[in-house]
Coordinates of C-alpha atoms in Angstrom, one line a residue:
M1 CA 0.0 0.0 0.0
K2 CA 2.9 2.3 0.8
Q3 CA 4.5 1.7 -2.6
L4 CA 1.2 2.4 -4.4
L5 CA 0.9 5.7 -2.5
G6 CA 4.5 6.6 -3.4
V7 CA 3.9 5.9 -7.1
V8 CA 0.6 7.9 -7.1
V9 CA 2.2 10.9 -5.3
G10 CA 5.3 10.6 -7.5
L11 CA 3.3 10.6 -10.6
A12 CA 1.3 13.6 -9.5
V13 CA 4.5 15.5 -8.7
G14 CA 6.1 14.5 -12.0
I15 CA 3.1 15.5 -14.1
G16 CA 2.8 18.7 -12.1
V17 CA 6.5 19.6 -12.7
I18 CA 6.2 18.7 -16.4
L19 CA 3.1 20.8 -17.0
G20 CA 4.4 23.7 -14.8
L21 CA 7.8 23.9 -16.5
R22 CA 6.1 23.8 -19.9
W23 CA 3.7 26.6 -18.9
I24 CA 6.5 28.7 -17.6
G25 CA 8.6 28.0 -20.7
M26 CA 5.8 29.0 -23.0
H27 CA 4.7 32.1 -21.2
Y28 CA 7.9 33.5 -19.6
A29 CA 10.6 32.5 -22.1
I30 CA 13.6 34.9 -22.3
P31 CA 13.0 37.4 -25.1
E32 CA 15.2 36.9 -28.2
D33 CA 16.7 40.5 -27.9
F34 CA 17.8 39.9 -24.3
M35 CA 20.4 37.3 -25.1
P36 CA 20.8 37.0 -28.9
G37 CA 21.4 33.4 -30.0
M38 CA 20.9 32.0 -26.5
N39 CA 17.1 31.7 -26.3
P40 CA 16.1 28.1 -25.5
S41 CA 13.6 26.8 -27.9
P42 CA 10.2 25.5 -26.7
Q43 CA 11.4 22.0 -27.8
T44 CA 14.3 22.0 -25.4
I45 CA 12.1 23.3 -22.6
T46 CA 9.7 20.4 -23.3
V47 CA 12.6 17.8 -23.2
G48 CA 14.0 19.4 -20.0
S49 CA 10.5 19.3 -18.4
W50 CA 10.2 15.6 -19.2
A51 CA 13.6 14.9 -17.5
L52 CA 13.0 17.1 -14.5
G53 CA 9.4 15.8 -14.0
A54 CA 10.6 12.2 -14.0
L55 CA 13.4 13.2 -11.6
A56 CA 11.2 15.1 -9.1
G57 CA 8.4 12.4 -9.3
G58 CA 10.9 9.6 -8.9
V59 CA 12.5 11.2 -5.8
A60 CA 9.1 11.8 -4.3
A61 CA 8.1 8.2 -5.0
V62 CA 11.3 6.7 -3.4
R63 CA 11.0 8.9 -0.4
I64 CA 7.4 7.9 0.3
A65 CA 7.5 4.2 -0.8
G66 CA 11.0 3.4 0.5
T67 CA 11.9 1.3 -2.5
P68 CA 13.9 2.3 -5.6
A69 CA 11.5 0.4 -7.8
S70 CA 8.9 3.2 -7.2
G71 CA 11.3 5.7 -8.9
W72 CA 11.6 3.4 -11.9
I73 CA 7.8 3.0 -12.1
V74 CA 7.4 6.8 -12.2
A75 CA 10.2 7.1 -14.8
L76 CA 8.4 4.5 -17.0
L77 CA 5.1 6.3 -16.6
A78 CA 6.8 9.6 -17.5
I79 CA 8.1 7.9 -20.7
G80 CA 4.5 7.0 -21.5
F81 CA 3.3 10.5 -20.8
A82 CA 6.1 11.9 -23.1
L83 CA 5.3 9.4 -25.9
I84 CA 1.6 10.3 -25.7
Q85 CA 2.5 13.9 -26.0
S86 CA 4.6 13.0 -29.1
L87 CA 1.7 11.2 -30.6
I88 CA -0.9 13.9 -30.0
A89 CA 1.3 16.7 -31.4
P90 CA 3.9 15.5 -33.9
H91 CA 7.4 16.2 -32.7
P92 CA 10.8 16.0 -34.5
L93 CA 12.6 12.6 -34.5
W94 CA 15.2 13.8 -32.0
M95 CA 12.4 14.7 -29.5
Q96 CA 10.9 11.3 -29.9
F97 CA 14.2 9.7 -28.9
A98 CA 14.5 12.2 -26.1
A99 CA 11.0 11.3 -24.9
V100 CA 12.5 7.9 -23.9
A101 CA 16.1 8.9 -23.1
A102 CA 15.4 11.8 -20.8
P103 CA 13.1 10.1 -18.3
L104 CA 15.3 6.9 -18.4
L105 CA 18.3 9.1 -17.5
A106 CA 16.3 10.7 -14.7
G107 CA 15.3 7.2 -13.4
A108 CA 18.9 6.1 -13.3
I109 CA 19.8 9.3 -11.4
V110 CA 17.0 8.7 -9.0
S111 CA 18.0 5.2 -8.3
G112 CA 21.5 6.4 -7.4
I113 CA 20.7 9.5 -5.3
A114 CA 17.3 9.0 -3.7
R115 CA 17.1 7.4 -0.3
P116 CA 14.0 6.3 1.6
A117 CA 12.8 8.7 4.3

């Protein structure tokens, strides 16, 4: 039961981070004239939000559930969320690869750094 609670809370945290970062990136992006040539594209903000969402959700899941498997479950669910986004709105090929690679990398990081509470 504790692991299920950890996964549910981790999934909620992860999706909240993904949607929050995408909203911030779309509405408050750095203007092009502020730093010429250094403005992150909305695509890189999206990929970064997938990675940070899987990272934050995985850490929350491991802290609550007490098992590293919870972090991996959240990372796999984040991959599914990213792939669904890629199917709904067509993304370039590099973003489709990043939809799998970024949450997997975050899951590997979570399994190495997160400790149960």
